[in-house]
mmCIF file of C-alpha atoms and ligand atoms in Angstrom:
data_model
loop_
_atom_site.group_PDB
_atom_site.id
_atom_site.type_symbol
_atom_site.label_atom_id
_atom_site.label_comp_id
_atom_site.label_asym_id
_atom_site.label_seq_id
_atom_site.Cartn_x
_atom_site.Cartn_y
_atom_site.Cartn_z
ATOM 1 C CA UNK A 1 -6.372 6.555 24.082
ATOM 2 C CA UNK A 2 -4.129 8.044 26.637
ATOM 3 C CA UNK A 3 -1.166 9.947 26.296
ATOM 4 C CA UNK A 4 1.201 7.438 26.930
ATOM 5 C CA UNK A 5 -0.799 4.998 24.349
ATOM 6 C CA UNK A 6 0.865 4.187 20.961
ATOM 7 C CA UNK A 7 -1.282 3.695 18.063
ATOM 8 C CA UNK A 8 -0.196 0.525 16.168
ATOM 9 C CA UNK A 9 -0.266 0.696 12.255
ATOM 10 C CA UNK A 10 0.324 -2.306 10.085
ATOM 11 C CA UNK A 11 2.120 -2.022 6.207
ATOM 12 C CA UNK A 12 1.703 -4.621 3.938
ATOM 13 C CA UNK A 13 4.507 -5.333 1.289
ATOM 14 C CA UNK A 14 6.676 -3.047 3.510
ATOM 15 C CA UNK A 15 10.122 -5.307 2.669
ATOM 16 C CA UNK A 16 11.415 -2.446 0.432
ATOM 17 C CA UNK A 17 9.911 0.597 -2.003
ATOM 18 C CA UNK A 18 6.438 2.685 -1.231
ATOM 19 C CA UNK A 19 5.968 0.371 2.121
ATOM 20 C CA UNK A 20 9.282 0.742 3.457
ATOM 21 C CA UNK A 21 9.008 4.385 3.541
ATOM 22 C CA UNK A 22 5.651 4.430 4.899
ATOM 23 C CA UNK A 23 6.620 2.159 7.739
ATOM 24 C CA UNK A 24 9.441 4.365 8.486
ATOM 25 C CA UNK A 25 7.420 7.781 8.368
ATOM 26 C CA UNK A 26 4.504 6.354 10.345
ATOM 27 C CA UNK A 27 7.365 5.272 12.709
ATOM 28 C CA UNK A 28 8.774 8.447 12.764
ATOM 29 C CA UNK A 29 4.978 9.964 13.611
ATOM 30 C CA UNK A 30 5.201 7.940 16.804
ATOM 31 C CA UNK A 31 3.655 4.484 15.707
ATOM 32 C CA UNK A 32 4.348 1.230 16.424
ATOM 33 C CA UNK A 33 4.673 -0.455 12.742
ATOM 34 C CA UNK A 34 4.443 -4.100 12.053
ATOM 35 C CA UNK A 35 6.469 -4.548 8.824
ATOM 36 C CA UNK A 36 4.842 -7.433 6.805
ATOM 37 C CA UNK A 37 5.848 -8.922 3.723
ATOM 38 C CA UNK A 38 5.800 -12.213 2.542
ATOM 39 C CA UNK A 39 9.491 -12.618 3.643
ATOM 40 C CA UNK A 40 9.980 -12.034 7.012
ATOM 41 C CA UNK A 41 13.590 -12.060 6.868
ATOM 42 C CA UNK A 42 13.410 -9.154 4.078
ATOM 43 C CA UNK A 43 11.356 -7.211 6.465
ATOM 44 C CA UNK A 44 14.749 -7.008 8.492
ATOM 45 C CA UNK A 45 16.556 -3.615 7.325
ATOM 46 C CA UNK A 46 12.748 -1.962 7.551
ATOM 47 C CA UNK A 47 12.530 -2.769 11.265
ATOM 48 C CA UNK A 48 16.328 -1.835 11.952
ATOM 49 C CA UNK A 49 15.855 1.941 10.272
ATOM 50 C CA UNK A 50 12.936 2.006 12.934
ATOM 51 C CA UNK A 51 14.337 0.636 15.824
ATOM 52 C CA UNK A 52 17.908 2.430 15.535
ATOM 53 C CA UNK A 53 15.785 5.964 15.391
ATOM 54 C CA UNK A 54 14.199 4.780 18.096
ATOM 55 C CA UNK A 55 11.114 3.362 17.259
ATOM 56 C CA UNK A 56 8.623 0.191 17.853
ATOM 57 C CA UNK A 57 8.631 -2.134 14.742
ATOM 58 C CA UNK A 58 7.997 -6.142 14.535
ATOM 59 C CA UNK A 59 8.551 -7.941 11.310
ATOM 60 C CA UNK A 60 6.180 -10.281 10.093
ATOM 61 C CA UNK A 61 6.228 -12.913 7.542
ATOM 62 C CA UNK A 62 2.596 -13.458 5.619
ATOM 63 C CA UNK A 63 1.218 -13.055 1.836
ATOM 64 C CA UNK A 64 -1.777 -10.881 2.260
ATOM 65 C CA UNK A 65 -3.813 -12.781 -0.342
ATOM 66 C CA UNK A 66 -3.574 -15.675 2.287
ATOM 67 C CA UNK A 67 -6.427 -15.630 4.537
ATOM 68 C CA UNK A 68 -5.526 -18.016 7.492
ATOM 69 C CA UNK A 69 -1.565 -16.179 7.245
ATOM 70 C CA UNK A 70 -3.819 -12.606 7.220
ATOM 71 C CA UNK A 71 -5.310 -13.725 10.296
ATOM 72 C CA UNK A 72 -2.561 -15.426 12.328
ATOM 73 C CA UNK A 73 -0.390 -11.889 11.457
ATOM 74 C CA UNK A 74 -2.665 -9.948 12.488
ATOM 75 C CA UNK A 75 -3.537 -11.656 15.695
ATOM 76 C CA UNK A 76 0.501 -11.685 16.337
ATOM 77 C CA UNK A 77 0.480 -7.753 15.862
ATOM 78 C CA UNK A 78 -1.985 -7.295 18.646
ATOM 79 C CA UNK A 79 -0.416 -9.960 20.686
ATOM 80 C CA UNK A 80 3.443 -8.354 20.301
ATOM 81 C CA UNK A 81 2.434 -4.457 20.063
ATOM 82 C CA UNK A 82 -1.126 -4.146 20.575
ATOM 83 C CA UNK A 83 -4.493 -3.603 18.683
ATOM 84 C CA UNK A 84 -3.596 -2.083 14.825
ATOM 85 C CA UNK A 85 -5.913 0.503 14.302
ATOM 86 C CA UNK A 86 -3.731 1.929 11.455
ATOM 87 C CA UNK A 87 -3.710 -0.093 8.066
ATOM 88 C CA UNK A 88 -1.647 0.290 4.725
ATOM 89 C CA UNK A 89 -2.446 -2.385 2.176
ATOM 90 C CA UNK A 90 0.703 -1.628 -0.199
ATOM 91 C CA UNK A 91 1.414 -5.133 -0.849
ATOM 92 C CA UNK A 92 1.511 -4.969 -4.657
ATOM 93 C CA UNK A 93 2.744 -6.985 -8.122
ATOM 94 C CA UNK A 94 2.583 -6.804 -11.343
ATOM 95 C CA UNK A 95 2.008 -8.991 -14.169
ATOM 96 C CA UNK A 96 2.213 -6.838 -17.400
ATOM 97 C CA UNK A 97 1.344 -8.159 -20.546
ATOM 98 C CA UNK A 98 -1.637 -7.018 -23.568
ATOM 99 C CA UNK A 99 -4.587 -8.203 -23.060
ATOM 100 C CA UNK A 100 -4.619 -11.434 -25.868
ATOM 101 C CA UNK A 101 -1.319 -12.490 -24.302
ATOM 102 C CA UNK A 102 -2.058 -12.176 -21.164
ATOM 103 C CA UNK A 103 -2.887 -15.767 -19.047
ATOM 104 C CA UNK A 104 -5.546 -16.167 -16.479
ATOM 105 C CA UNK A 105 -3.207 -16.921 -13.950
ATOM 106 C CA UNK A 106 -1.392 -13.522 -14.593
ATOM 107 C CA UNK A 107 -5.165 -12.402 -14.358
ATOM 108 C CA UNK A 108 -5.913 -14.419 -10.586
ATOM 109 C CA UNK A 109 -2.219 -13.201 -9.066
ATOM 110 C CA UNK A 110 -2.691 -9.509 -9.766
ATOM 111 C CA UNK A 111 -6.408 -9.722 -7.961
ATOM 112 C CA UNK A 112 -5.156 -12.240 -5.291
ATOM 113 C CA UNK A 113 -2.505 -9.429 -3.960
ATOM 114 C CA UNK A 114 -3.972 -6.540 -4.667
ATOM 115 C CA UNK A 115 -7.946 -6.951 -4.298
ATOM 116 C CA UNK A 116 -8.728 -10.390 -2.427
ATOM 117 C CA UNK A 117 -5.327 -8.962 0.053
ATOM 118 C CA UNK A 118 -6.826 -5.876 0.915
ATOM 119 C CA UNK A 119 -9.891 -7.198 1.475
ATOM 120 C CA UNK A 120 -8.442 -9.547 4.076
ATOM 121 C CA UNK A 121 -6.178 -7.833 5.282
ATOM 122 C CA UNK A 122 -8.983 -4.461 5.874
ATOM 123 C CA UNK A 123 -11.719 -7.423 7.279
ATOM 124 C CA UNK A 124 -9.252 -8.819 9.830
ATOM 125 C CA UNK A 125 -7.865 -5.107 10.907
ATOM 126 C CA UNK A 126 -11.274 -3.437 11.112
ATOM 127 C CA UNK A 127 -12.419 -5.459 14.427
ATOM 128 C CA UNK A 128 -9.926 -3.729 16.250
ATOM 129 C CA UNK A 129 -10.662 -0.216 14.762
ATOM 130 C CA UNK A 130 -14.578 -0.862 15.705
ATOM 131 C CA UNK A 131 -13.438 -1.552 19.209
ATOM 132 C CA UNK A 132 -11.335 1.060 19.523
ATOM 133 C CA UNK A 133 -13.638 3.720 18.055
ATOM 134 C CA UNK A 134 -10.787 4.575 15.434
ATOM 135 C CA UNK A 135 -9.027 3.519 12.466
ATOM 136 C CA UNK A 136 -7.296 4.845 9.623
ATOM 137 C CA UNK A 137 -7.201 2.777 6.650
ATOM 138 C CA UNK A 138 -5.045 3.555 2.934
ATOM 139 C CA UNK A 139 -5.241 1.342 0.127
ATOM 140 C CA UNK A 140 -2.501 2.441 -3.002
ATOM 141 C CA UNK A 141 -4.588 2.831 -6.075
ATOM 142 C CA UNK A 142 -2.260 3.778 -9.324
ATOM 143 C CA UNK A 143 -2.384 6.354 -11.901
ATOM 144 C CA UNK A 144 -2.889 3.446 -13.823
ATOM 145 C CA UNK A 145 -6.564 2.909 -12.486
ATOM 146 C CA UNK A 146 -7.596 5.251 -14.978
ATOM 147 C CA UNK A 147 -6.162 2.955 -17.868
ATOM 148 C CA UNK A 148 -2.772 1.719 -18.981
ATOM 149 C CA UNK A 149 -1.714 -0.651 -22.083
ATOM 150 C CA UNK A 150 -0.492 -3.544 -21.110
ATOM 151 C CA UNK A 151 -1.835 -3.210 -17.479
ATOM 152 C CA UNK A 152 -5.626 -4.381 -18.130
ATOM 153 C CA UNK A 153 -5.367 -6.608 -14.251
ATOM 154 C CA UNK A 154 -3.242 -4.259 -12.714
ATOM 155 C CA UNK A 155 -5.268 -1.150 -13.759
ATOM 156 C CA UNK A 156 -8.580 -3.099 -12.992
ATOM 157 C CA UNK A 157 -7.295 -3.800 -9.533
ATOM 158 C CA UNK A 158 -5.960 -0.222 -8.398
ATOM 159 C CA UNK A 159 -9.941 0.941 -9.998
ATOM 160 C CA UNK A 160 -11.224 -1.934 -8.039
ATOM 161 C CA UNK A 161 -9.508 -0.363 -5.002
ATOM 162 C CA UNK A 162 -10.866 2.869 -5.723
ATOM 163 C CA UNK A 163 -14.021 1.111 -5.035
ATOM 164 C CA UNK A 164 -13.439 -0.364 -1.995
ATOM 165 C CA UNK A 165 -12.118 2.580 -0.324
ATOM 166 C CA UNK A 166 -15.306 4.379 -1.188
ATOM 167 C CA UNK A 167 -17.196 1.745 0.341
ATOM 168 C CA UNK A 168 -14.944 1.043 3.568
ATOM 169 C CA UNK A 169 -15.931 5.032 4.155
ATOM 170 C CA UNK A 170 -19.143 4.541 3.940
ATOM 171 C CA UNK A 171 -19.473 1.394 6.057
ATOM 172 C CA UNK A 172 -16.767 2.274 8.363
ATOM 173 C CA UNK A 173 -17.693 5.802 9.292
ATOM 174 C CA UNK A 174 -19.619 5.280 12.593
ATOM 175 C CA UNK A 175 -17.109 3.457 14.202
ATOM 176 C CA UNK A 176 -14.565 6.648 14.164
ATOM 177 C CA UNK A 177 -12.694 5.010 10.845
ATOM 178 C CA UNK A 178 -11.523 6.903 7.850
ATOM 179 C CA UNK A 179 -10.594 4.981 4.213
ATOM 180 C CA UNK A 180 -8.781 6.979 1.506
ATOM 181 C CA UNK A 181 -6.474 5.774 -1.247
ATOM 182 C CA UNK A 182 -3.337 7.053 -2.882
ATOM 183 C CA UNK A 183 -2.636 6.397 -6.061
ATOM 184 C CA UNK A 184 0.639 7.081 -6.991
ATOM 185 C CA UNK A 185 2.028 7.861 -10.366
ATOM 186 C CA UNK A 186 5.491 6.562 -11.821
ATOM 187 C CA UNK A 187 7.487 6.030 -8.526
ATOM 188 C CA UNK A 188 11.065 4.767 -8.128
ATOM 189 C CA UNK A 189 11.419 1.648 -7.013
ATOM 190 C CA UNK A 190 12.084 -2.002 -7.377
ATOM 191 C CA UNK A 191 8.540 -2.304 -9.196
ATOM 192 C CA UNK A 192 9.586 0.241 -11.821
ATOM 193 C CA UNK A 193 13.221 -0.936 -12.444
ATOM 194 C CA UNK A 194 11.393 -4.159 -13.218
ATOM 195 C CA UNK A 195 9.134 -2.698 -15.899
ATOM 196 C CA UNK A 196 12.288 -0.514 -17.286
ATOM 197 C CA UNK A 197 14.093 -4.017 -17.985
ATOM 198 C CA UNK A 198 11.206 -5.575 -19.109
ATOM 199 C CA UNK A 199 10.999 -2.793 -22.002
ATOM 200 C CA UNK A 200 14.652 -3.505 -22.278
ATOM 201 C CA UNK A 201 15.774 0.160 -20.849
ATOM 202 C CA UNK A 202 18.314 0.868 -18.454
ATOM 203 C CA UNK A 203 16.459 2.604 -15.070
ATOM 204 C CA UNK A 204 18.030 5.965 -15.618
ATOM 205 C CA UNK A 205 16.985 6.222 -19.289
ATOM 206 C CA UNK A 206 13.449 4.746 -18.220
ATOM 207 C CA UNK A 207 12.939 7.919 -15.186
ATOM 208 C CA UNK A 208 14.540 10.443 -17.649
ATOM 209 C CA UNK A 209 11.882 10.100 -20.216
ATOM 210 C CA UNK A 210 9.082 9.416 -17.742
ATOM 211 C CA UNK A 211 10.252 12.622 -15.585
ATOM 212 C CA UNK A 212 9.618 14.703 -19.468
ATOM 213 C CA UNK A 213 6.054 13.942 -18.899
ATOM 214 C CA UNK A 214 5.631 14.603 -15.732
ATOM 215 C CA UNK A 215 5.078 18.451 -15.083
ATOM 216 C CA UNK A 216 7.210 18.909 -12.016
ATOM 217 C CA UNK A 217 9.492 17.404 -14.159
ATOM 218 C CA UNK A 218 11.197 14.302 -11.930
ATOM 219 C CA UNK A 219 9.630 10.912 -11.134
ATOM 220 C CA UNK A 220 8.451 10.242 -7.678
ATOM 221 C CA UNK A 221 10.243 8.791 -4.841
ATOM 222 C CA UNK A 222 8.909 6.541 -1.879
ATOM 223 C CA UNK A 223 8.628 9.464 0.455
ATOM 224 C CA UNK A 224 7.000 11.255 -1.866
ATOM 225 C CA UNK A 225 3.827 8.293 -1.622
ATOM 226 C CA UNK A 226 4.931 8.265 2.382
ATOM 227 C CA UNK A 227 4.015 11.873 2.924
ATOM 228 C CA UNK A 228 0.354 12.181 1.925
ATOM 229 C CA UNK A 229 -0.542 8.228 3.530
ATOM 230 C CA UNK A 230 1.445 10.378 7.054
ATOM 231 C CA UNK A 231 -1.683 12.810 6.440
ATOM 232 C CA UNK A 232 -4.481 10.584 5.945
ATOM 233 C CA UNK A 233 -3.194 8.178 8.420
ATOM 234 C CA UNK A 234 -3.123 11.393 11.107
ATOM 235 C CA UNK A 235 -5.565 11.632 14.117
ATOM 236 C CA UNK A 236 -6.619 15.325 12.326
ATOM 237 C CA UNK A 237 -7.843 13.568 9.114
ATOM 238 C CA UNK A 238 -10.574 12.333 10.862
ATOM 239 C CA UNK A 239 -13.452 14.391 8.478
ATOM 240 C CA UNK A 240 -11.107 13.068 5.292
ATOM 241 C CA UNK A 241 -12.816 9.951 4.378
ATOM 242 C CA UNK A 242 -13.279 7.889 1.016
ATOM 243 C CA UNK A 243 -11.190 10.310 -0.790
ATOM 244 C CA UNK A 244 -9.011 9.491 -4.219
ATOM 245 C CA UNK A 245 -5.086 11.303 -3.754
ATOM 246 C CA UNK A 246 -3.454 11.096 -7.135
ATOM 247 C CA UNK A 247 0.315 11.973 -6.271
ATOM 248 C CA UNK A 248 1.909 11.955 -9.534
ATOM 249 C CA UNK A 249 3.697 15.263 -10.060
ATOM 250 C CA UNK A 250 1.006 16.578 -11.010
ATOM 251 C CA UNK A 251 -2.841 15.946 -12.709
ATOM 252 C CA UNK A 252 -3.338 13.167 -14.928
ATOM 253 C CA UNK A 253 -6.345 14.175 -17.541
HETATM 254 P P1 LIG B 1 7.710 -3.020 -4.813
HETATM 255 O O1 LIG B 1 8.996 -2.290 -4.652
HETATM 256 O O2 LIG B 1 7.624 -4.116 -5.820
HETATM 257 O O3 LIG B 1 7.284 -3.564 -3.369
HETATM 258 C C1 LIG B 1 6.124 -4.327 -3.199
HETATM 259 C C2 LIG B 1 6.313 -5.232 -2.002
HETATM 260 O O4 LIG B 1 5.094 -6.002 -1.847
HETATM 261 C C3 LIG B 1 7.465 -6.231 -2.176
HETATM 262 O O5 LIG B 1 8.276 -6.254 -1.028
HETATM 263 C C4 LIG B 1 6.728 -7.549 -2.389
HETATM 264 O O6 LIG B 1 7.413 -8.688 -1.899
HETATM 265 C C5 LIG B 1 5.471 -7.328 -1.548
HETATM 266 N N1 LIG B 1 4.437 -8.288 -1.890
HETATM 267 C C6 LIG B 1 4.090 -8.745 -3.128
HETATM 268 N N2 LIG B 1 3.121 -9.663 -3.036
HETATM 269 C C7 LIG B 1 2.845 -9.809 -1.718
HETATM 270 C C8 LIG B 1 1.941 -10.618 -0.991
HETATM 271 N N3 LIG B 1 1.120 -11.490 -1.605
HETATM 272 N N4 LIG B 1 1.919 -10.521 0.366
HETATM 273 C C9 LIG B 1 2.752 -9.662 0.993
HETATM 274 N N5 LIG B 1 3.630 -8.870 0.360
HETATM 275 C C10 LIG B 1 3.675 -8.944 -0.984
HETATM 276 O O7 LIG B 1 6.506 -2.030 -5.169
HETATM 277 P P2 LIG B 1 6.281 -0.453 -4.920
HETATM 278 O O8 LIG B 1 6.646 0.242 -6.164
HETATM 279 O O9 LIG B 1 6.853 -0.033 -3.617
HETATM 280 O O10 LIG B 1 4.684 -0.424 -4.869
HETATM 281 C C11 LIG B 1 3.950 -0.431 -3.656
HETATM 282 C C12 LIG B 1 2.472 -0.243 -3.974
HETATM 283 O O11 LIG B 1 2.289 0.971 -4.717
HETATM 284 C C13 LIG B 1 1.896 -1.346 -4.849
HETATM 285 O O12 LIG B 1 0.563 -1.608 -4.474
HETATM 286 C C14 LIG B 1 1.939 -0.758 -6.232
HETATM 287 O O13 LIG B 1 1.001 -1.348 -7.080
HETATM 288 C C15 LIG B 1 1.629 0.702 -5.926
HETATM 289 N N6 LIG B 1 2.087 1.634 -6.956
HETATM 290 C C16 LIG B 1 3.409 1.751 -7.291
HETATM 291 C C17 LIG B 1 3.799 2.658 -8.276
HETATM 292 C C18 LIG B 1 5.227 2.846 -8.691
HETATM 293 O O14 LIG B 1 5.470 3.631 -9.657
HETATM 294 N N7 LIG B 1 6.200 2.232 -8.060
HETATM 295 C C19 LIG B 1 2.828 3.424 -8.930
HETATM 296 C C20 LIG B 1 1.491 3.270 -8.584
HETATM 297 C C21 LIG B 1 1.139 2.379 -7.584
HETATM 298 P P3 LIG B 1 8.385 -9.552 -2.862
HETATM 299 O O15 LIG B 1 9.564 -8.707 -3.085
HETATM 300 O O16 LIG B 1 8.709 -10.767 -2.065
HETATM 301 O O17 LIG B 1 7.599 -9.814 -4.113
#
């Protein structure tokens, strides 16, 4: 890459939350970011933080658990600001419920986005990594990966991810490409508002008593998640590979 070259990273669910603040930080390293969510229009106030500090950001419309949307967004990233060599799969949902209440379809949704999108999303990214001789891919695990009532598809999933990562790493390697995962604990945003009203708590009450059992005593913030997928996203992460980052405020078991 020369000097003058931009390295091109793509977030998924990027809209708002954890993947708004990564596009903006990986902007803010000097990347071109394609925003994508599965509203382009909601990608909007993403791409304006970037381009008003002036930095290179596209929106794009596509739900990652879509394979012939993966493909046509990704081939309009390298057509509109060149080949991504830089991938976040964010994209994320949940579908909370105990196990003997919980339907199938709840079951298929939480895979589709979070498993079946990365996977897309990492297969049609990772041809332009192997011909550039580089790549840096994150996938956001959870804290929840290591088991959380109520959560038996999400917490699958972000496991399952754990998985992947460790296998990208392995396969990956030779062509100059690094896979870790972050896996964030309780993190303010939209996703955890949503879970505070589903419990029927207001959002402050909800952080207060999480932030008790946290040991640095707050919940996390999106910049918080931002920071550490900055450092393995980095050109001098390059020996970092198939790694596990719980950022949670501290450790978990
Ligand atoms: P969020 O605020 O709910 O944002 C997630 C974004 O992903 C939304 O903009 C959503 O779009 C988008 N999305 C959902 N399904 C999609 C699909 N099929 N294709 C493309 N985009 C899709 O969530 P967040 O809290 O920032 O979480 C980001 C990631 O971190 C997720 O993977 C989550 O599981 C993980 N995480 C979060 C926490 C936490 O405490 N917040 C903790 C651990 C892990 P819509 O708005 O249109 O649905």
């Amino acid at each position: 890459m020369s000097s003058t070259e931009q390295r091109v990273a793509v977030v998924t669910g990027a809209a708002r939350g954890i993947g708004a603040a990564t596009a903006v930080r990986l902007a803010a390293e000097g990347r071109a970011v394609a925003v994508i969510d599965l509203d382009e229009a909601a990608c909007k106030d993403t791409v304006e933080k970037i381009t008003a500090a002036g930095g290179r950001a596209i929106a794009v419309g596509a739900d990652v658990s879509d394979e012939a949307q993966v493909e046509a967004a990704i081939a309009r990233v390298a057509e509109e600001l060149g080949a991504p060599t830089i991938l976040v799969n964010n994209a994320g949902v949940l579908r909370d419920n105990l196990l003997f209440k919980m339907s199938a379809s709840d079951w298929d949704t939480v895979m589709n986005v979070h498993l079946r999108g990365s996977f897309l999303m990492t297969r049609a990214v990772q041809k332009h990594m192997v011909d550039a001789g580089f790549g840096r891919i994150v996938n956001l695990s959870s804290s929840s990966a290591l088991g959380n009532r109520g959560q038996v598809n999400y917490s699958a999933a972000k496991a399952g991810l754990q998985g992947f990562t460790k296998t990208l790493a392995k396969e990956l390697g030779k062509f100059g490409i690094t896979a870790n995962s972050v896996a964030p604990g309780f993190i303010a945003t939209e996703m955890t508002k949503a879970t505070a009203e589903r419990v029927g708590m207001g959002f402050e009450d909800f952080k207060a008593a999480a932030a008790t059992q946290i040991p640095v005593h707050r919940v996390g913030e999106p910049e918080d998640i931002a920071n550490a997928i900055a450092f393995f996203t980095g050109d001098a992460a390059g020996f970092v590979s198939g790694q596990v980052l719980y950022v949670a405020g501290g450790p978990l078991n």
